[in-house]
Coordinates of C-alpha atoms in Angstrom, one line a residue:
Chain D
M26 CA 15.6 14.0 30.5
N27 CA 12.1 15.1 31.5
P28 CA 11.7 18.7 30.7
V29 CA 9.8 20.8 33.2
Y30 CA 7.6 23.7 32.4
F31 CA 6.5 26.1 35.1
K32 CA 6.4 24.9 38.7
N33 CA 3.4 25.0 40.9
V34 CA 0.9 25.8 38.2
S35 CA -0.7 22.4 37.7
T36 CA -4.4 22.1 38.7
L37 CA -4.0 18.4 39.4
L38 CA -5.8 17.1 42.5
L39 CA -6.1 13.6 43.9
D40 CA -8.6 12.5 46.4
K41 CA -6.8 9.6 48.1
E42 CA -9.9 8.5 50.0
K43 CA -11.6 7.4 46.8
C44 CA -8.6 5.6 45.4
T45 CA -8.9 1.8 45.0
L46 CA -5.4 1.3 43.7
C47 CA -6.5 0.2 40.2
G48 CA -3.3 1.7 38.8
M49 CA -4.9 3.3 35.7
C50 CA -3.5 6.7 36.4
V51 CA 0.0 5.3 36.5
I52 CA -0.7 3.5 33.1
V53 CA -2.1 6.4 31.2
C54 CA 0.1 9.3 32.4
P55 CA 2.6 10.3 29.8
H56 CA 5.0 11.9 32.3
G57 CA 5.1 9.6 35.3
V58 CA 3.2 11.9 37.6
F59 CA 1.7 9.1 39.7
E60 CA 3.1 6.2 41.6
L61 CA 1.3 3.6 43.7
S62 CA 2.0 3.3 47.4
D63 CA 0.5 0.7 49.7
E64 CA -2.4 2.9 50.5
S65 CA -3.2 4.7 47.3
A66 CA -1.9 6.4 44.2
E67 CA 0.4 9.3 44.9
I68 CA 1.3 12.4 43.0
V69 CA 5.1 12.2 42.9
N70 CA 6.0 14.6 40.0
K71 CA 3.3 17.2 40.0
D72 CA 5.4 19.7 38.0
Y73 CA 5.6 17.2 35.1
C74 CA 1.9 17.3 34.7
M75 CA 0.8 18.7 31.4
E76 CA -3.0 18.6 32.3
C77 CA -3.9 16.3 29.5
G78 CA -6.7 14.8 31.6
A79 CA -6.0 11.1 30.8
C80 CA -5.9 10.3 34.5
K81 CA -9.1 12.1 35.2
I82 CA -11.2 10.2 32.7
N83 CA -9.6 6.9 33.3
C84 CA -10.1 6.9 37.1
P85 CA -13.1 4.7 37.7
E86 CA -13.7 6.4 41.1
S87 CA -13.4 10.0 39.9
A88 CA -10.7 10.6 42.4
I89 CA -8.7 12.9 40.2
Y90 CA -9.5 16.4 39.1
V91 CA -7.5 18.4 36.6
K92 CA -8.4 21.4 34.5
S93 CA -7.6 19.9 31.1
G94 CA -8.2 21.6 27.8
V95 CA -6.5 22.8 24.7
G96 CA -3.0 23.9 25.3
C97 CA -2.6 25.5 21.9
A98 CA -1.4 29.1 22.4
T99 CA -3.1 30.3 19.2
A100 CA -6.5 29.0 20.5
M101 CA -5.9 30.7 23.8
I102 CA -4.9 34.0 22.4
L103 CA -7.9 34.0 20.1
S104 CA -10.1 33.0 23.0
A105 CA -8.7 35.9 25.0
I106 CA -9.2 38.4 22.2
T107 CA -12.7 37.3 21.2
G108 CA -13.9 36.4 24.7
K109 CA -15.2 32.9 23.5
E110 CA -14.0 29.4 24.1
I111 CA -11.9 28.3 21.1
S112 CA -10.6 24.9 20.4
C113 CA -8.0 24.2 17.7
G114 CA -9.0 23.3 14.2
D115 CA -12.5 24.7 14.8
D116 CA -12.8 26.2 11.4
E117 CA -15.1 23.7 9.6
D118 CA -14.8 25.5 6.3
S119 CA -11.1 25.2 6.2
N120 CA -9.3 22.2 4.7
E121 CA -6.3 23.0 6.9
K122 CA -5.6 20.9 9.9
C123 CA -3.5 22.7 12.3
C124 CA -2.2 19.7 14.1
G125 CA -1.6 16.0 13.2
Chain J
M1 CA -18.7 1.3 3.8
N2 CA -17.4 -2.2 2.9
S3 CA -17.2 -4.2 6.2
D4 CA -15.1 -7.1 5.0
P5 CA -11.7 -7.1 6.7
K6 CA -8.9 -5.8 4.5
Q7 CA -5.5 -7.3 4.5
I8 CA -2.6 -4.8 4.9
N9 CA 1.1 -5.0 4.5
T10 CA 3.4 -4.5 7.5
L11 CA 6.2 -3.2 5.3
L12 CA 6.1 0.5 4.4
S13 CA 7.0 1.4 0.9
T14 CA 9.2 4.2 -0.4
N15 CA 6.0 5.9 -1.4
D16 CA 4.8 5.8 2.2
Y17 CA 8.1 7.3 3.4
L18 CA 7.9 10.0 0.8
L19 CA 4.4 10.9 1.8
H20 CA 5.4 11.0 5.4
L21 CA 8.0 13.6 4.4
L22 CA 5.5 15.7 2.5
I23 CA 3.1 15.5 5.4
R24 CA 5.8 16.9 7.7
L25 CA 6.2 19.7 5.3
G26 CA 2.4 20.4 5.5
I27 CA 1.5 19.0 2.1
G28 CA -1.5 16.6 1.7
R29 CA -2.4 16.5 5.4
S30 CA -6.1 16.7 4.9
N31 CA -6.2 13.7 2.5
Y32 CA -3.9 11.5 4.4
I33 CA -6.5 9.3 5.9
V34 CA -7.6 5.6 6.1
D35 CA -11.2 4.6 5.8
P36 CA -12.6 3.4 9.2
G37 CA -13.1 -0.4 9.3
I38 CA -11.4 -3.7 10.1
Y39 CA -8.0 -4.5 8.7
F40 CA -5.7 -7.4 9.4
T41 CA -2.0 -8.3 9.3
G42 CA -0.7 -11.8 8.7
E43 CA -3.2 -14.6 9.3
P44 CA -5.2 -13.7 12.4
D45 CA -7.7 -15.9 14.1
K46 CA -10.2 -15.3 16.9
S47 CA -7.4 -15.4 19.5
S48 CA -5.2 -12.8 17.8
P49 CA -4.7 -9.4 19.3
L50 CA -7.0 -6.5 18.2
F51 CA -5.6 -3.0 18.0
V52 CA -7.6 0.2 17.7
S53 CA -6.1 2.9 15.5
S54 CA -6.9 6.5 14.5
N55 CA -7.5 7.0 10.8
Y56 CA -4.6 9.4 10.3
K57 CA -2.6 7.4 7.8
M58 CA 0.7 8.2 9.4
S59 CA -0.4 6.8 12.7
F60 CA -1.9 3.8 10.9
N61 CA 1.3 3.2 9.0
K62 CA 3.4 3.4 12.1
L63 CA 1.1 0.8 13.7
R64 CA 1.2 -1.7 10.8
A65 CA 5.0 -1.2 10.3
S66 CA 5.5 -2.4 13.9
L67 CA 3.5 -5.6 13.3
S68 CA 5.9 -7.4 11.0
G69 CA 5.5 -11.1 11.6
I70 CA 2.5 -10.6 13.9
S71 CA -1.0 -11.6 13.0
S72 CA -3.5 -9.2 14.3
W73 CA -6.7 -7.3 13.7
I74 CA -6.8 -3.5 13.5
L75 CA -10.0 -1.5 14.0
V76 CA -9.6 1.9 12.5
I77 CA -12.0 4.4 13.9
D78 CA -12.9 7.8 12.5
T79 CA -10.7 10.5 14.1
E80 CA -11.2 12.8 11.1
G81 CA -7.7 12.2 9.9
I82 CA -6.1 13.5 13.0
N83 CA -3.3 11.7 14.9
V84 CA -4.0 9.8 18.2
W85 CA -3.0 12.4 20.7
C86 CA -4.4 15.5 19.1
A87 CA -7.6 13.7 18.3
A88 CA -8.0 12.5 21.9
G89 CA -7.5 16.0 23.2
K90 CA -9.9 17.4 20.7
G91 CA -12.6 14.8 21.4
T92 CA -12.5 12.9 18.2
F93 CA -10.6 9.8 19.5
A94 CA -13.3 9.5 22.0
T95 CA -15.0 6.8 24.1
N96 CA -18.3 7.1 22.2
E97 CA -16.6 6.8 18.8
V98 CA -14.7 3.7 19.9
I99 CA -18.0 2.2 21.3
E100 CA -19.8 3.0 18.1
K101 CA -17.2 1.4 15.9
I102 CA -17.0 -1.7 18.1
R103 CA -20.7 -2.2 17.6
K104 CA -20.7 -1.2 13.9
F105 CA -18.0 -3.6 13.0
E106 CA -19.2 -6.4 15.3
I107 CA -15.9 -6.8 17.1
I108 CA -17.3 -9.5 19.4
K109 CA -17.7 -11.7 16.3
I110 CA -14.1 -11.2 15.3
I111 CA -12.3 -12.1 18.5
N112 CA -13.1 -14.7 21.2
H113 CA -11.1 -12.8 23.9
K114 CA -12.2 -9.5 25.4
N115 CA -9.1 -7.4 24.9
L116 CA -8.8 -4.2 22.9
I117 CA -5.3 -2.7 22.6
L118 CA -5.5 1.1 22.3
P119 CA -2.6 3.5 21.9
Q120 CA -1.8 5.0 25.3
L121 CA -2.1 8.6 24.1
C122 CA -5.8 8.2 23.3
A123 CA -6.4 7.9 27.1
T124 CA -6.9 11.7 27.1
G125 CA -10.1 11.1 25.2
V126 CA -11.0 7.5 26.1
S127 CA -12.4 6.2 29.3
A128 CA -11.4 2.6 29.7
H129 CA -14.0 1.7 32.4
K130 CA -16.8 3.3 30.3
I131 CA -16.0 1.1 27.3
K132 CA -16.0 -1.9 29.6
D133 CA -19.3 -1.0 31.0
E134 CA -20.9 -0.5 27.6
T135 CA -19.3 -3.3 25.6
G136 CA -17.8 -5.7 28.1
L137 CA -14.5 -5.4 26.4
N138 CA -11.2 -4.7 28.3
V139 CA -9.2 -1.7 27.2
I140 CA -5.5 -2.3 27.4
Y141 CA -3.4 0.7 26.8
G142 CA -0.4 -0.1 24.6
P143 CA 3.0 1.6 24.7
V144 CA 3.3 5.2 23.5
R145 CA 5.6 4.3 20.6
T146 CA 4.5 1.5 18.2
H147 CA 8.0 0.1 17.9
D148 CA 7.7 -1.1 21.5
L149 CA 4.6 -3.2 20.6
P150 CA 6.4 -6.5 19.9
A151 CA 8.1 -6.4 23.3
F152 CA 4.7 -5.3 24.9
L153 CA 2.9 -8.3 23.3
N154 CA 5.7 -10.7 24.4
N155 CA 5.5 -9.4 27.9
N156 CA 1.8 -10.2 28.4
F157 CA 0.6 -6.6 27.7
M158 CA 2.9 -5.1 30.3
A159 CA 4.7 -1.9 29.5
T160 CA 7.7 -0.5 31.2
S161 CA 7.6 3.0 32.6
E162 CA 10.0 3.9 29.8
M163 CA 7.5 2.7 27.2
R164 CA 4.7 4.8 28.9
G165 CA 6.7 8.0 28.9
V166 CA 6.5 10.7 26.3
R167 CA 9.7 12.5 25.4
F168 CA 10.5 15.6 23.6
N169 CA 14.0 15.1 22.4
L170 CA 15.9 16.6 19.4
I171 CA 14.3 14.5 16.7
D172 CA 10.8 15.0 18.1
R173 CA 11.4 18.7 18.0
I174 CA 13.0 18.8 14.6
V175 CA 10.2 17.0 12.8
L176 CA 7.7 19.7 14.0
T177 CA 9.7 22.7 12.7
P178 CA 8.9 22.6 9.0
I179 CA 5.1 22.9 9.5
E180 CA 5.6 25.6 12.2
L181 CA 7.8 27.5 9.8
I182 CA 5.5 27.2 6.8
Q183 CA 2.5 28.3 8.8
A184 CA 4.3 31.3 10.2
L185 CA 5.7 32.3 6.9
K186 CA 2.2 33.0 5.6
Y187 CA 1.8 35.8 8.1
I188 CA 5.4 37.0 7.8
F189 CA 5.0 37.5 4.1
L190 CA 2.1 39.8 5.0
L191 CA 4.4 41.8 7.2
I192 CA 7.1 41.9 4.4
F193 CA 4.5 43.1 2.0
A194 CA 3.3 45.8 4.4
L195 CA 6.8 47.0 5.0
F196 CA 7.5 47.0 1.3
L197 CA 4.5 49.3 0.7
I198 CA 5.7 51.6 3.4
I199 CA 9.0 51.9 1.7
Q200 CA 7.3 52.9 -1.6
I201 CA 5.2 55.5 0.2
A202 CA 8.3 56.7 2.1
N203 CA 10.2 57.1 -1.2
L204 CA 7.4 59.2 -2.6
I205 CA 7.1 61.4 0.4
N206 CA 10.8 61.7 1.2
P207 CA 13.1 60.8 -1.6
D208 CA 16.1 61.3 0.7
S209 CA 15.0 58.4 2.8
N210 CA 16.9 56.0 0.4
N211 CA 18.9 53.4 2.3
I212 CA 20.7 50.7 0.5
F213 CA 20.1 48.2 3.3
K214 CA 16.4 48.8 3.4
Y215 CA 15.5 45.7 1.4
H216 CA 17.9 43.4 3.3
F217 CA 16.3 44.8 6.4
I218 CA 12.7 44.4 5.2
I219 CA 12.9 41.0 3.7
L220 CA 15.7 39.3 5.6
Y221 CA 14.7 40.4 9.1
P222 CA 11.1 39.1 9.1
I223 CA 12.3 35.8 7.7
L224 CA 15.0 35.6 10.4
A225 CA 12.5 36.3 13.1
C226 CA 10.5 33.4 11.7
L227 CA 13.5 31.1 11.7
S228 CA 14.4 32.2 15.2
G229 CA 11.0 31.5 16.7
C230 CA 9.9 28.5 14.6
V231 CA 13.1 26.6 14.0
I232 CA 16.1 27.7 16.1
T233 CA 14.3 28.1 19.4
P234 CA 12.5 24.7 19.1
I235 CA 15.7 22.9 18.1
L236 CA 17.7 24.4 20.9
L237 CA 14.8 24.5 23.3
P238 CA 16.3 22.8 26.4
Y239 CA 19.6 24.7 26.0
I240 CA 18.1 28.1 26.1
P241 CA 17.7 29.6 29.6
F242 CA 14.3 30.0 31.3
R243 CA 11.3 27.8 31.2
S244 CA 9.1 30.3 29.3
F245 CA 9.0 29.6 25.6
S246 CA 8.4 33.3 24.9
L247 CA 11.5 34.2 26.8
K248 CA 13.5 31.5 25.0
G249 CA 12.3 32.8 21.6
W250 CA 13.1 36.4 22.7
I251 CA 16.7 35.5 23.8
T252 CA 17.4 33.6 20.5
G253 CA 16.0 36.5 18.6
I254 CA 18.2 39.1 20.4
I255 CA 21.3 37.0 19.9
L256 CA 20.5 36.4 16.2
F257 CA 19.7 40.0 15.4
V258 CA 22.7 41.4 17.3
T259 CA 24.9 39.0 15.3
T260 CA 23.5 40.4 12.0
F261 CA 24.6 43.9 13.1
L262 CA 28.2 42.7 12.5
F263 CA 27.3 42.3 8.8
L264 CA 24.8 45.0 8.2
P265 CA 26.0 48.5 9.3
L266 CA 22.6 49.8 10.1
T267 CA 22.1 53.1 11.8
F268 CA 21.6 53.4 15.6
W269 CA 17.8 53.8 15.3
A270 CA 17.5 51.1 12.8
K271 CA 19.2 48.7 15.3
I272 CA 17.0 49.9 18.1
G273 CA 13.9 49.4 16.1
T274 CA 15.1 46.0 15.1
L275 CA 15.8 44.9 18.6
F276 CA 12.3 46.0 19.8
L277 CA 10.3 44.5 16.9
F278 CA 11.9 41.3 15.6
P279 CA 12.9 39.4 18.8
S280 CA 9.3 40.0 20.0
I281 CA 8.0 38.3 16.8
S282 CA 10.4 35.4 17.5
A283 CA 9.1 35.3 21.1
F284 CA 5.5 35.1 19.9
L285 CA 6.3 32.4 17.5
A286 CA 8.2 30.4 20.1
L287 CA 5.2 30.8 22.5
N288 CA 3.0 29.3 19.8
F289 CA 5.3 26.3 19.8
T290 CA 3.9 25.4 23.2
G291 CA 0.9 24.0 21.3
S292 CA 3.1 21.4 19.6
S293 CA 5.2 20.5 22.6
T294 CA 4.6 17.4 24.7
Y295 CA 5.2 18.8 28.1
T296 CA 3.6 22.2 28.4
S297 CA 0.3 22.6 30.3
P298 CA -2.6 25.0 29.6
S299 CA -2.0 26.5 33.1
G300 CA 1.6 27.1 32.3
V301 CA 0.8 28.7 28.9
K302 CA -1.8 30.9 30.5
Q303 CA 0.9 32.0 33.0
E304 CA 3.3 32.8 30.1
M305 CA 0.7 34.7 28.3
K306 CA -0.2 36.7 31.4
W307 CA 3.4 37.8 31.8
F308 CA 4.5 38.2 28.3
I309 CA 1.7 39.0 25.8
R310 CA 1.6 42.7 26.8
P311 CA 5.4 43.2 26.9
M312 CA 5.6 41.5 23.4
L313 CA 2.9 43.6 22.1
A314 CA 4.4 46.8 23.5
S315 CA 7.8 46.0 22.3
S316 CA 6.6 45.2 18.8
I317 CA 4.6 48.4 18.6
I318 CA 7.6 50.5 19.8
G319 CA 9.9 48.7 17.4
F320 CA 7.5 49.1 14.5
V321 CA 7.0 52.8 15.1
I322 CA 10.8 53.4 15.3
I323 CA 11.3 51.4 12.0
L324 CA 8.6 53.4 10.4
L325 CA 10.3 56.7 11.4
F326 CA 13.6 55.2 10.1
L327 CA 12.1 54.2 6.8
F328 CA 10.6 57.7 6.4
G329 CA 14.0 59.2 7.0
A330 CA 12.8 61.0 10.1
I331 CA 15.5 59.3 12.4

């Protein structure tokens, strides 16, 4: 069972021209978004994409773009209210870790 | 920092399991770390596999527990005590940190092969080809779950697609609920305190506003909203309709609070106020759970927030005002 969140929201883009079929995207993706065809990698499950960015930074040809970032809702709400970029656990004075 | 490799056990003790439980309850998280450095299991030599681990002790424990009967080296890097996936997303399980520790602990003197086995989930923060360019070492991404490591090693570092997939099944969800609940309760107690103060003021202003169900209502309902959004919704997640976590939390809340009306004969306005305020709180808490889930994307959460933050806020305010009026005996 692969749970799907919203459809058609993922910012994932693949430039097949640049693909050299190294297969790293298939290896690092936690949700089986990519498969390899004879010509290049293919996005086969775009709606499973959680925009973690592993594919983007492990593609040696920079063929993949995705808008990855913190998915933590608290961070986003704070960010929306204060108008600044917030990442989780940013409070350096706090001994609390919000995740882990 | 002592650079001599330290031997470690591959058997977890009762103490380890106890600490894991406490960690899941939110106790002792900031101290549950391992010092960065080189460790080993069994009797490794230069041809033995070398794993790279975060320094969150639970991650480290899971790794060593999977290596029973296997001789290996483990390089622990500094992820500030955060687990692999969160650290990678946050930028602490990062390419540069791995490179720095490879150089600091002179990995090329420890092994005569060029393979580093990293946990797959650090790929969010680690660029395998950059590590190769800088150090000459090959990053091999291991399976997501450490218990697949023996099979992975036996299969010439090949993982099945099953081993590379992250799931979010019932157990995965349940273990997250205590910490969600504990973190939310801190804020909920503020709400309870505020409502309690309001009752005291209401009693002074209008002594006729006495209602024997007030305290059940003020203490029980905030806690129920918390349970609804932090525990029940996460546990029943795939069975509740709609993809939106906010909507799921709201539905669970509505059902739960309507059920309580069978046991608490509140007045009409008390019920209306309840249904406006408390399911919204449950919805908000459920929305927050997206941050702990393994399949939600930032784009999806942004969409949720765009649709539901304002309705949640409006509903909460309406509900709060109605409840205020009810507590003051005005309705």
